[in-house]
Amino acid sequence: MAADINRTVETVFRIERARLIAGLTRIVRDVGLAEELAQDALVTALAEWPKSDVPDNPAAWLMAAAKRRAIDNLRRGKMMARKHADIGRDLDEASEHPAEAIEAALDDDVGDELLSLIFTACHPVLSPDARAALTLRLIGGLTTDEIARAFLVSEPTIAQRIVRAKATLREAGLAYEVPRGAGRAPRLASVLEVIYLIFNEGYAATAGDDLIRADLCAEAQRLGRILAGVAPDEPEVFGLLALMEIQASRLKARVGAQGEAIALPQQNRARWDRLLIRRGLAALERAVALGGENGPYALQAALAACHARAGSIAETDWRNIAQLYDRLRAVMPSPVVDLNRAVAHSMAFGPDAGLAMIADLEASPALRNYAPLWAAKGDFLLRAGRAGEAKAQFEQAAALSGNASERAFLLGRAAACGEAAGE
Amino acid sequence: MRVMVFVKATEDSEKGLQPTAETTKMFEAMGKFNEELVKAGVMLTGDGLKPSSQGKRIAFDGPKRSVIDGPFAETRELVAGYWIWEVKDMAEAVEWAKRCPNPMPGPSELEIRPFYEMADFADVVTPEIVERDGRLRDQLKDR
């Protein structure tokens, strides 16, 4: 029975943790201290609930316990030692009527507090790795051990990364507010970057990996959904959410029975998750309705949506994909986008269109050693009826590939070109 | 993990929507609860179902199919609504379900059932299924 109650306490705490930390951060202006105070509330609950049974509203109980902790903390004057001017100002008000001041702070819009905690954890003063670790810890509620396993690094490394990140935030003397005005866009970009980084870590997980790695996709989607709840007017939030939902819809289809990776054209589309596709398309619609159709995430989501809507590769709307890549290139220029654009144009307008676009890329140092460039060129040449020339491209791609099964696949294509060319 | 949460039917739900103050209040409370679920990133989808009098069953017996019209008798085993949630574990699903307002005027029940995941199939999937999957993919490739 006591074990049951402990499990309830821990589960309720896990659900409420981010909101508790968010509310406490606003009062004590230190995420590290706020996390400790929230943890204290958990310890109190673990001691109290088995005696008095689980309260009717356990979330409110935890918040009240956390508030008391914050009040005690203020009374002990620990905060006085801190020298930030804004803390002094808050303390002037708070020390007169500490309980009321905290009450007022905690009754502020909870969504705003959570959003401000997300912005803080993803603050640009931190490296992207530190932001990801801190976000997973504070918002996702993952343990340092889970984060370490997910990112394939040692636990002390992650623990230290999080401690340093909290110290950096403390020393930076931040306002702990939701950024508005001109400062908002770069801060939001930093948040979206972190969430997508977490998603891609999960997406890169392979069959032999710890399951927690693959769970990062679900964690990032959850973060994206939470963010959409507290920032419902930001088009790129919905663009990113749409992108993640649609990409995640293919997770089951992209691994074969032997654990091998299956590329999109070969995937069994019956295994795509229709619920996630539906959610992704709805999020994309929302991004567009908010005026964000040319945002980098919304455009990538629109590209993913083209595939999600098509019953097969042949039924894919390649002209639409080609023009989406034209637009993506304008807002997110990169050699890889250029290569994908060339592939899309080859599918929409024929292999010669692809060859014309790829000619510029061949000269660029960025892609010279990039296997997919030469594989794409081989494919264009083969489709243009130039099998002999295509063979050399596939061989070049195979020589550059770092992946054994990909290399075998490319050498197979080269051999087929040789036969087609009558060698 | 993904779970489906069923709202089990009662004699009230089998009567269909009643335009009472109580119903309005329940919908309000349920709307708030759904909002919480969405904001926590938990709710993927959900809906209410019409009474079984509007439903049909298709019974299978070997090659035979017969259609049975509702309503169906075993009220407590019927479903009146559902959600699909994404949660970390069953304990979290249970905590969220406990926060749900009572969906019915009288005593009622929610039932939480986890979805099968890829890992569950590792020991069950036969070589034939793997092969058929491969064939399906080949057909798609040829299209």
Coordinates of C-alpha atoms in Angstrom, one line a residue:
Chain A
M1 CA 0.0 0.0 0.0
A2 CA 2.8 2.4 1.0
A3 CA 4.6 1.4 -2.2
D4 CA 1.4 2.3 -4.2
I5 CA 1.2 5.7 -2.5
N6 CA 4.9 6.4 -3.2
R7 CA 4.3 5.5 -6.9
T8 CA 1.4 7.9 -7.0
V9 CA 3.4 10.7 -5.3
E10 CA 6.3 10.2 -7.8
T11 CA 3.9 10.1 -10.8
V12 CA 2.0 13.2 -9.8
F13 CA 5.3 14.9 -9.1
R14 CA 6.6 14.0 -12.6
I15 CA 3.5 15.4 -14.2
E16 CA 3.7 18.7 -12.2
R17 CA 7.5 19.0 -12.0
A18 CA 8.0 21.5 -14.9
R19 CA 5.2 23.7 -13.7
L20 CA 6.5 23.7 -10.1
I21 CA 10.0 24.6 -11.2
A22 CA 8.6 27.3 -13.5
G23 CA 6.5 28.9 -10.8
L24 CA 9.4 28.7 -8.3
T25 CA 11.9 30.1 -10.7
R26 CA 9.9 33.2 -11.0
I27 CA 10.1 33.7 -7.3
V28 CA 13.6 32.7 -6.5
R29 CA 15.1 33.7 -9.9
D30 CA 17.4 30.7 -10.0
V31 CA 16.5 27.5 -11.9
G32 CA 18.9 25.4 -9.9
L33 CA 17.4 26.5 -6.6
A34 CA 13.9 26.2 -8.0
E35 CA 14.6 22.6 -8.9
E36 CA 15.9 21.9 -5.4
L37 CA 12.8 23.5 -3.8
A38 CA 10.6 21.4 -6.1
Q39 CA 12.5 18.3 -5.0
D40 CA 12.0 19.3 -1.4
A41 CA 8.2 19.4 -2.0
L42 CA 8.4 15.8 -3.3
V43 CA 10.3 14.7 -0.2
T44 CA 7.6 16.3 1.9
A45 CA 4.8 14.6 0.0
L46 CA 6.6 11.2 0.3
A47 CA 6.7 11.7 4.0
E48 CA 3.1 13.0 4.4
W49 CA 0.9 11.2 2.0
P50 CA 1.4 7.7 3.3
K51 CA 0.2 9.1 6.7
S52 CA -2.7 11.2 5.6
D53 CA -3.6 9.5 2.3
V54 CA -3.3 11.1 -1.1
P55 CA -4.9 14.6 -1.1
D56 CA -7.9 15.2 -3.4
N57 CA -6.0 17.6 -5.5
P58 CA -2.4 16.4 -5.3
A59 CA -1.1 18.9 -7.9
A60 CA -2.4 21.9 -5.8
W61 CA -1.0 20.2 -2.6
L62 CA 2.5 20.0 -4.2
M63 CA 2.3 23.6 -5.4
A64 CA 1.4 24.7 -1.9
A65 CA 4.2 22.7 -0.3
A66 CA 6.6 24.2 -2.9
K67 CA 5.4 27.7 -2.0
R68 CA 6.0 27.1 1.6
R69 CA 9.5 26.0 0.8
A70 CA 10.1 29.2 -1.2
I71 CA 8.7 31.3 1.7
D72 CA 11.0 29.6 4.1
N73 CA 13.9 30.2 1.8
L74 CA 13.1 33.9 1.5
R75 CA 12.7 34.2 5.3
R76 CA 16.1 32.6 5.9
G77 CA 17.4 35.5 3.9
K78 CA 19.4 33.3 1.5
M79 CA 18.2 35.6 -1.3
M80 CA 19.7 38.6 0.4
A81 CA 23.1 37.4 -0.3
R82 CA 22.4 37.7 -4.0
K83 CA 23.3 40.9 -5.5
H84 CA 21.1 41.3 -8.5
A85 CA 19.3 44.6 -8.5
D86 CA 16.0 43.1 -9.7
I87 CA 16.0 40.5 -6.9
G88 CA 16.4 43.3 -4.5
R89 CA 13.4 45.1 -5.9
D90 CA 11.3 41.9 -5.7
L91 CA 12.5 41.3 -2.2
D92 CA 11.5 44.7 -1.0
E93 CA 7.9 43.8 -1.9
A94 CA 8.2 40.2 -0.9
S95 CA 9.8 40.8 2.5
E96 CA 6.9 43.0 3.6
H97 CA 4.3 40.4 2.7
P98 CA 6.2 37.3 1.6
A99 CA 3.2 35.0 1.4
E100 CA 1.1 37.4 -0.6
A101 CA 3.9 38.3 -2.9
I102 CA 4.5 34.6 -3.7
E103 CA 0.8 33.9 -3.9
A104 CA 0.6 36.6 -6.6
A105 CA 3.6 35.4 -8.5
L106 CA 2.3 31.8 -8.5
D107 CA -1.2 32.9 -9.6
D108 CA 0.2 34.5 -12.7
D109 CA -0.5 32.8 -15.9
V110 CA 1.0 29.3 -15.4
G111 CA 1.4 29.0 -19.2
D112 CA 3.6 32.1 -19.2
E113 CA 5.8 30.7 -16.4
L114 CA 6.3 27.5 -18.3
L115 CA 7.1 29.3 -21.5
S116 CA 9.5 31.5 -19.6
L117 CA 11.2 28.4 -18.2
I118 CA 11.5 26.9 -21.7
F119 CA 13.1 30.1 -23.0
T120 CA 15.5 30.1 -20.0
A121 CA 16.5 26.4 -20.5
C122 CA 17.1 27.2 -24.2
H123 CA 18.9 30.5 -23.6
P124 CA 21.5 31.3 -26.2
V125 CA 24.2 31.9 -23.5
L126 CA 24.3 28.1 -23.3
S127 CA 25.7 25.8 -26.0
P128 CA 23.1 23.8 -27.9
D129 CA 24.2 20.6 -26.1
A130 CA 23.8 22.2 -22.7
R131 CA 20.4 23.6 -23.8
A132 CA 19.2 20.2 -24.9
A133 CA 20.4 18.6 -21.6
L134 CA 18.8 21.3 -19.4
T135 CA 15.5 21.2 -21.4
L136 CA 15.2 17.5 -21.1
R137 CA 16.0 17.7 -17.3
L138 CA 13.8 20.7 -16.4
I139 CA 10.9 20.3 -18.9
G140 CA 11.0 16.7 -19.9
G141 CA 11.8 15.5 -16.4
L142 CA 14.4 13.0 -17.6
T143 CA 17.1 11.9 -15.1
T144 CA 20.8 12.7 -15.9
D145 CA 21.3 8.9 -16.4
E146 CA 18.5 8.8 -19.0
I147 CA 19.9 11.9 -20.8
A148 CA 23.4 10.4 -20.8
R149 CA 22.2 7.2 -22.3
A150 CA 20.2 9.0 -24.9
F151 CA 23.1 11.1 -26.0
L152 CA 25.7 8.3 -25.8
V153 CA 27.9 10.1 -23.3
S154 CA 28.8 9.3 -19.7
E155 CA 26.5 10.3 -16.8
P156 CA 29.2 12.5 -15.1
T157 CA 29.6 14.5 -18.3
I158 CA 25.8 15.2 -18.5
A159 CA 25.6 16.0 -14.8
Q160 CA 28.4 18.4 -15.1
R161 CA 27.0 19.9 -18.2
I162 CA 23.7 20.6 -16.4
V163 CA 25.4 22.0 -13.3
R164 CA 27.5 24.3 -15.4
A165 CA 24.5 25.4 -17.4
K166 CA 22.6 26.3 -14.3
A167 CA 25.6 28.3 -13.0
T168 CA 25.9 30.1 -16.3
L169 CA 22.3 31.1 -16.1
R170 CA 22.6 32.3 -12.5
E171 CA 25.7 34.4 -13.3
A172 CA 24.0 35.8 -16.4
G173 CA 21.5 37.5 -14.2
L174 CA 18.6 36.8 -16.5
A175 CA 15.1 38.4 -16.2
Y176 CA 13.3 35.0 -16.3
E177 CA 10.6 36.5 -18.5
V178 CA 9.0 35.6 -21.8
P179 CA 11.0 37.7 -24.3
R180 CA 8.8 40.0 -26.3
G181 CA 9.4 42.4 -29.2
A182 CA 12.4 42.3 -31.4
G183 CA 14.3 40.0 -28.9
R184 CA 11.7 37.3 -29.2
A185 CA 12.5 35.9 -32.7
P186 CA 16.1 34.8 -32.1
R187 CA 15.2 33.4 -28.6
L188 CA 12.4 31.4 -30.1
A189 CA 14.7 30.2 -32.9
S190 CA 17.0 28.9 -30.1
V191 CA 14.1 27.0 -28.5
L192 CA 13.0 25.4 -31.8
E193 CA 16.6 24.5 -32.6
V194 CA 17.0 22.6 -29.3
I195 CA 13.7 20.7 -29.7
Y196 CA 14.6 19.7 -33.2
L197 CA 18.1 18.7 -32.1
I198 CA 16.5 16.4 -29.5
F199 CA 14.2 14.9 -32.1
N200 CA 17.0 14.3 -34.6
E201 CA 19.1 12.5 -31.9
G202 CA 16.1 10.1 -31.5
Y203 CA 15.7 9.9 -35.3
A204 CA 19.3 8.9 -35.7
A205 CA 18.9 6.0 -33.2
T206 CA 19.4 2.6 -34.7
A207 CA 18.0 -0.8 -33.8
G208 CA 20.8 -1.9 -31.5
D209 CA 20.6 1.4 -29.4
D210 CA 19.2 1.8 -26.0
L211 CA 15.4 2.3 -26.3
I212 CA 15.7 5.7 -24.5
R213 CA 17.4 7.0 -27.6
A214 CA 14.5 6.3 -29.8
D215 CA 12.2 7.8 -27.1
L216 CA 13.9 11.1 -27.7
C217 CA 11.6 11.5 -30.7
A218 CA 8.5 11.1 -28.5
E219 CA 10.0 13.5 -25.9
A220 CA 10.7 16.2 -28.6
Q221 CA 7.2 15.8 -30.0
R222 CA 5.8 16.2 -26.5
L223 CA 8.0 19.3 -25.9
G224 CA 6.7 20.7 -29.2
R225 CA 3.1 20.0 -28.2
I226 CA 3.6 21.7 -24.8
L227 CA 5.2 24.7 -26.6
A228 CA 2.3 24.9 -29.0
G229 CA 0.0 25.0 -26.0
V230 CA 1.8 28.0 -24.4
A231 CA 2.8 29.8 -27.6
P232 CA -0.4 29.3 -29.7
D233 CA 0.3 32.3 -32.0
E234 CA 3.8 31.4 -33.2
P235 CA 3.7 29.9 -36.7
E236 CA 7.1 28.3 -36.6
V237 CA 6.2 26.4 -33.4
F238 CA 3.5 24.7 -35.4
G239 CA 5.8 24.4 -38.4
L240 CA 8.3 22.4 -36.2
L241 CA 5.5 20.4 -34.6
A242 CA 4.1 19.5 -38.0
L243 CA 7.6 18.5 -39.2
M244 CA 8.2 16.3 -36.2
E245 CA 4.7 14.6 -36.3
I246 CA 5.0 13.8 -40.0
Q247 CA 8.6 12.5 -39.8
A248 CA 7.7 10.5 -36.7
S249 CA 4.8 8.9 -38.6
R250 CA 7.4 7.0 -40.6
L251 CA 9.4 5.7 -37.7
K252 CA 8.0 2.2 -37.8
A253 CA 8.4 1.9 -41.6
R254 CA 12.0 3.0 -41.8
V255 CA 13.5 -0.1 -40.1
G256 CA 13.4 -3.5 -41.7
A257 CA 12.9 -6.9 -40.1
Q258 CA 16.7 -7.3 -39.7
G259 CA 17.1 -3.8 -38.3
E260 CA 18.3 -2.4 -41.6
A261 CA 17.4 1.1 -42.6
I262 CA 14.7 1.5 -45.3
A263 CA 14.8 4.7 -47.4
L264 CA 11.6 6.6 -48.1
P265 CA 10.9 5.3 -51.6
Q266 CA 11.1 1.7 -50.4
Q267 CA 9.0 2.1 -47.3
N268 CA 5.7 0.3 -46.9
R269 CA 3.3 3.2 -46.7
A270 CA 0.7 1.1 -45.0
R271 CA 2.9 1.3 -41.9
W272 CA 3.0 5.0 -41.7
D273 CA 1.1 6.3 -38.7
R274 CA -2.0 8.0 -40.0
L275 CA -2.8 9.6 -36.7
L276 CA 0.5 11.4 -36.6
I277 CA 0.2 12.4 -40.2
R278 CA -3.3 13.9 -39.5
R279 CA -1.9 15.8 -36.5
G280 CA 1.1 17.0 -38.6
L281 CA -1.1 18.2 -41.4
A282 CA -3.4 20.0 -38.9
A283 CA -0.3 21.7 -37.3
L284 CA 0.9 22.7 -40.8
E285 CA -2.4 24.2 -41.6
R286 CA -2.3 26.2 -38.4
A287 CA 1.3 27.4 -39.2
V288 CA 0.0 28.6 -42.6
A289 CA -3.1 30.2 -41.1
L290 CA -0.8 32.2 -38.8
G291 CA 1.0 33.5 -41.8
G292 CA 4.1 31.3 -41.5
E293 CA 4.0 29.4 -44.8
N294 CA 7.5 30.6 -45.7
G295 CA 9.1 29.7 -42.3
P296 CA 12.0 27.2 -42.6
Y297 CA 10.2 24.6 -40.4
A298 CA 6.9 25.1 -42.1
L299 CA 8.5 24.6 -45.5
Q300 CA 10.2 21.4 -44.4
A301 CA 7.0 20.3 -42.9
A302 CA 5.2 21.0 -46.2
L303 CA 7.8 18.9 -48.0
A304 CA 7.3 16.1 -45.6
A305 CA 3.5 16.5 -46.1
C306 CA 3.8 16.1 -49.9
H307 CA 5.2 12.6 -49.2
A308 CA 2.7 11.9 -46.5
R309 CA -0.2 12.7 -48.8
A310 CA 1.1 10.5 -51.7
G311 CA 0.1 6.9 -52.0
S312 CA 3.4 6.0 -53.7
I313 CA 6.5 7.6 -55.1
A314 CA 4.9 7.7 -58.5
E315 CA 1.8 9.6 -57.2
T316 CA 4.0 12.2 -55.4
D317 CA 3.5 15.8 -56.4
W318 CA 7.1 16.5 -57.5
R319 CA 6.3 19.8 -59.0
N320 CA 5.1 21.0 -55.7
I321 CA 8.1 19.6 -54.0
A322 CA 10.4 21.3 -56.5
Q323 CA 8.8 24.7 -55.9
L324 CA 8.9 24.2 -52.1
Y325 CA 12.6 23.6 -52.3
D326 CA 13.0 26.8 -54.4
R327 CA 11.4 28.6 -51.5
L328 CA 13.3 26.7 -48.8
R329 CA 16.5 27.6 -50.5
A330 CA 15.7 31.3 -50.1
V331 CA 15.1 31.2 -46.4
M332 CA 17.5 28.4 -45.4
P333 CA 20.3 28.3 -47.9
S334 CA 22.5 25.2 -47.7
P335 CA 24.4 22.9 -50.1
V336 CA 22.3 19.9 -48.9
V337 CA 19.0 21.8 -49.6
D338 CA 20.5 22.6 -53.1
L339 CA 21.2 18.9 -53.7
N340 CA 17.7 17.9 -52.6
R341 CA 16.3 20.7 -54.8
A342 CA 18.1 19.2 -57.8
V343 CA 16.7 15.8 -57.0
A344 CA 13.2 17.2 -56.8
H345 CA 13.6 19.1 -60.1
S346 CA 14.9 15.9 -61.8
M347 CA 11.7 14.1 -60.6
A348 CA 9.4 16.9 -61.6
F349 CA 11.0 18.1 -64.9
G350 CA 13.3 15.2 -66.0
P351 CA 16.9 14.2 -65.3
D352 CA 18.4 16.9 -67.5
A353 CA 16.9 19.6 -65.1
G354 CA 18.6 17.8 -62.2
L355 CA 22.0 17.6 -64.1
A356 CA 21.9 21.3 -64.9
M357 CA 21.4 22.1 -61.2
I358 CA 23.9 19.7 -59.9
A359 CA 26.7 21.1 -62.2
D360 CA 27.2 24.1 -59.9
L361 CA 27.3 21.9 -56.8
E362 CA 30.0 19.6 -58.1
A363 CA 32.4 22.4 -58.0
S364 CA 31.5 23.5 -54.4
P365 CA 34.0 22.2 -51.8
A366 CA 31.1 21.6 -49.3
L367 CA 29.7 18.6 -51.2
R368 CA 32.8 17.3 -53.1
N369 CA 33.2 14.4 -50.6
Y370 CA 29.4 13.9 -50.0
A371 CA 28.4 10.5 -51.3
P372 CA 24.7 11.4 -51.9
L373 CA 25.8 14.1 -54.5
W374 CA 27.5 11.5 -56.7
A375 CA 24.7 8.9 -56.1
A376 CA 22.2 11.6 -57.3
K377 CA 24.3 12.4 -60.3
G378 CA 24.5 8.7 -61.2
D379 CA 20.8 8.4 -60.9
F380 CA 20.2 11.4 -63.2
L381 CA 22.6 10.1 -65.8
L382 CA 21.1 6.6 -65.7
R383 CA 17.6 8.0 -66.2
A384 CA 18.9 10.1 -69.0
G385 CA 20.1 6.9 -70.7
R386 CA 23.8 7.5 -70.0
A387 CA 24.4 4.3 -68.1
G388 CA 28.2 4.2 -68.8
E389 CA 28.8 7.6 -67.3
A390 CA 26.4 6.8 -64.4
K391 CA 28.5 3.8 -63.4
A392 CA 31.5 5.9 -62.5
Q393 CA 29.3 8.2 -60.4
F394 CA 27.9 5.3 -58.3
E395 CA 31.5 4.0 -57.8
Q396 CA 32.6 7.4 -56.7
A397 CA 29.7 7.6 -54.3
A398 CA 30.4 4.1 -52.9
A399 CA 34.1 5.0 -52.3
L400 CA 32.9 8.1 -50.2
S401 CA 30.2 6.3 -48.2
G402 CA 31.0 5.5 -44.6
N403 CA 28.2 3.0 -44.3
A404 CA 28.8 -0.7 -45.3
S405 CA 25.2 -1.5 -46.4
E406 CA 24.9 1.8 -48.3
R407 CA 28.2 1.1 -50.0
A408 CA 27.0 -2.4 -51.1
F409 CA 23.8 -0.8 -52.4
L410 CA 25.7 1.8 -54.4
L411 CA 28.2 -0.8 -55.9
G412 CA 25.1 -2.9 -56.8
R413 CA 23.7 0.1 -58.8
A414 CA 27.1 0.6 -60.4
A415 CA 27.2 -3.0 -61.5
A416 CA 23.7 -2.7 -62.9
C417 CA 24.8 0.3 -64.9
G418 CA 27.7 -1.7 -66.3
E419 CA 25.3 -4.4 -67.6
A420 CA 23.0 -1.8 -69.0
A421 CA 25.8 -0.1 -70.8
G422 CA 26.8 -3.5 -72.3
E423 CA 30.1 -3.8 -70.6
Chain B
M1 CA 4.0 4.8 -24.8
R2 CA 0.6 5.2 -26.5
V3 CA -2.6 4.2 -24.7
M4 CA -6.3 4.2 -25.6
V5 CA -8.6 5.3 -22.8
F6 CA -12.1 4.0 -23.1
V7 CA -15.1 5.7 -21.6
K8 CA -17.4 2.8 -20.7
A9 CA -21.1 3.1 -21.5
T10 CA -23.8 3.4 -19.0
E11 CA -27.6 3.2 -19.2
D12 CA -27.5 7.0 -19.4
S13 CA -25.1 7.2 -22.3
E14 CA -27.0 4.5 -24.1
K15 CA -30.0 6.9 -24.1
G16 CA -28.1 9.4 -26.1
L17 CA -27.3 13.1 -25.4
Q18 CA -29.7 14.5 -22.8
P19 CA -30.2 18.3 -23.0
T20 CA -29.9 18.8 -19.2
A21 CA -28.0 21.3 -17.1
E22 CA -26.0 18.4 -15.8
T23 CA -24.9 17.5 -19.3
T24 CA -23.8 21.0 -20.0
K25 CA -21.8 21.1 -16.8
M26 CA -20.1 17.8 -17.7
F27 CA -19.2 19.1 -21.1
E28 CA -17.7 22.2 -19.6
A29 CA -15.6 20.2 -17.1
M30 CA -14.6 17.7 -19.8
G31 CA -13.5 20.6 -22.1
K32 CA -11.3 21.9 -19.3
F33 CA -9.8 18.5 -18.8
N34 CA -9.1 18.1 -22.5
E35 CA -7.4 21.4 -22.5
E36 CA -5.1 20.3 -19.7
L37 CA -4.3 17.1 -21.6
V38 CA -3.5 19.0 -24.8
K39 CA -1.3 21.5 -22.9
A40 CA 0.6 18.7 -21.3
G41 CA 1.3 17.2 -24.7
V42 CA -0.6 14.0 -23.6
M43 CA -3.7 14.0 -25.8
L44 CA -3.4 12.9 -29.4
T45 CA -7.0 12.6 -30.2
G46 CA -10.4 11.7 -28.7
D47 CA -14.1 11.7 -29.4
G48 CA -17.5 10.6 -28.1
L49 CA -19.5 7.8 -29.7
K50 CA -23.2 7.6 -30.3
P51 CA -25.3 5.0 -28.4
S52 CA -25.1 1.4 -29.6
S53 CA -28.6 1.7 -31.0
Q54 CA -26.8 3.5 -33.9
G55 CA -24.2 0.8 -34.2
K56 CA -23.8 -2.4 -36.1
R57 CA -21.8 -5.5 -35.5
I58 CA -20.3 -7.8 -38.2
A59 CA -20.1 -11.4 -36.9
F60 CA -17.5 -13.8 -38.4
D61 CA -17.8 -17.5 -38.5
G62 CA -15.4 -19.1 -41.0
P63 CA -16.2 -17.6 -44.4
K64 CA -19.7 -16.4 -43.2
R65 CA -20.4 -12.8 -42.3
S66 CA -23.6 -11.6 -40.7
V67 CA -24.6 -8.1 -39.7
I68 CA -26.3 -7.5 -36.3
D69 CA -28.1 -4.2 -35.7
G70 CA -27.8 -2.4 -32.3
P71 CA -28.6 -1.7 -29.6
F72 CA -26.5 -4.3 -27.8
A73 CA -27.5 -5.7 -24.5
E74 CA -24.3 -5.8 -22.3
T75 CA -24.2 -2.1 -21.6
R76 CA -21.3 -2.2 -19.2
E77 CA -19.1 -3.7 -21.9
L78 CA -19.9 -1.0 -24.5
V79 CA -17.8 2.0 -25.3
A80 CA -19.2 5.6 -25.2
G81 CA -16.0 7.5 -26.1
Y82 CA -12.3 7.3 -26.2
W83 CA -9.0 9.1 -26.2
I84 CA -5.6 8.3 -27.5
W85 CA -2.8 9.5 -25.1
E86 CA 0.9 9.6 -25.3
V87 CA 2.4 9.0 -21.8
K88 CA 5.6 7.9 -20.3
D89 CA 4.1 4.8 -18.6
M90 CA 0.9 3.3 -17.3
A91 CA 1.3 5.1 -13.9
E92 CA 1.1 8.5 -15.7
A93 CA -2.0 7.4 -17.7
V94 CA -3.6 6.3 -14.4
E95 CA -2.9 9.7 -12.8
W96 CA -4.3 11.6 -15.7
A97 CA -7.4 9.3 -15.8
K98 CA -8.0 10.0 -12.1
R99 CA -8.1 13.8 -12.9
C100 CA -10.9 13.2 -15.5
P101 CA -14.3 14.5 -14.4
N102 CA -16.9 11.8 -14.0
P103 CA -18.2 11.5 -17.6
M104 CA -21.6 10.1 -16.6
P105 CA -24.4 11.2 -14.2
G106 CA -24.0 8.0 -12.2
P107 CA -21.2 5.6 -11.5
S108 CA -19.0 5.1 -14.5
E109 CA -15.6 3.6 -15.6
L110 CA -12.6 4.5 -17.7
E111 CA -10.4 1.7 -19.1
I112 CA -6.8 2.2 -20.1
R113 CA -5.2 -0.1 -22.6
P114 CA -1.7 0.2 -23.9
F115 CA -1.0 -0.1 -27.6
Y116 CA 1.3 -2.8 -28.9
E117 CA 4.7 -1.4 -29.7
M118 CA 7.4 -2.6 -32.2
A119 CA 9.4 -4.3 -29.4
D120 CA 6.3 -6.5 -28.5
F121 CA 6.3 -8.0 -31.9
A122 CA 10.0 -9.2 -31.9
D123 CA 9.1 -12.7 -30.6
V124 CA 5.8 -13.0 -32.4
V125 CA 6.4 -12.0 -36.0
T126 CA 6.8 -15.1 -38.1
P127 CA 9.2 -15.4 -41.0
E128 CA 6.2 -15.4 -43.4
I129 CA 5.1 -12.0 -42.1
V130 CA 8.6 -10.6 -42.6
E131 CA 8.6 -12.1 -46.1
R132 CA 5.2 -10.7 -47.0
D133 CA 6.3 -7.3 -45.8
G134 CA 9.3 -7.6 -48.1
R135 CA 7.1 -8.5 -51.0
L136 CA 4.8 -5.6 -50.3
R137 CA 7.9 -3.3 -50.4
D138 CA 9.0 -4.8 -53.7
Q139 CA 5.6 -4.2 -55.2
L140 CA 5.8 -0.6 -54.0
K141 CA 9.2 -0.2 -55.5
D142 CA 8.0 -1.4 -58.9
R143 CA 5.1 1.1 -59.0

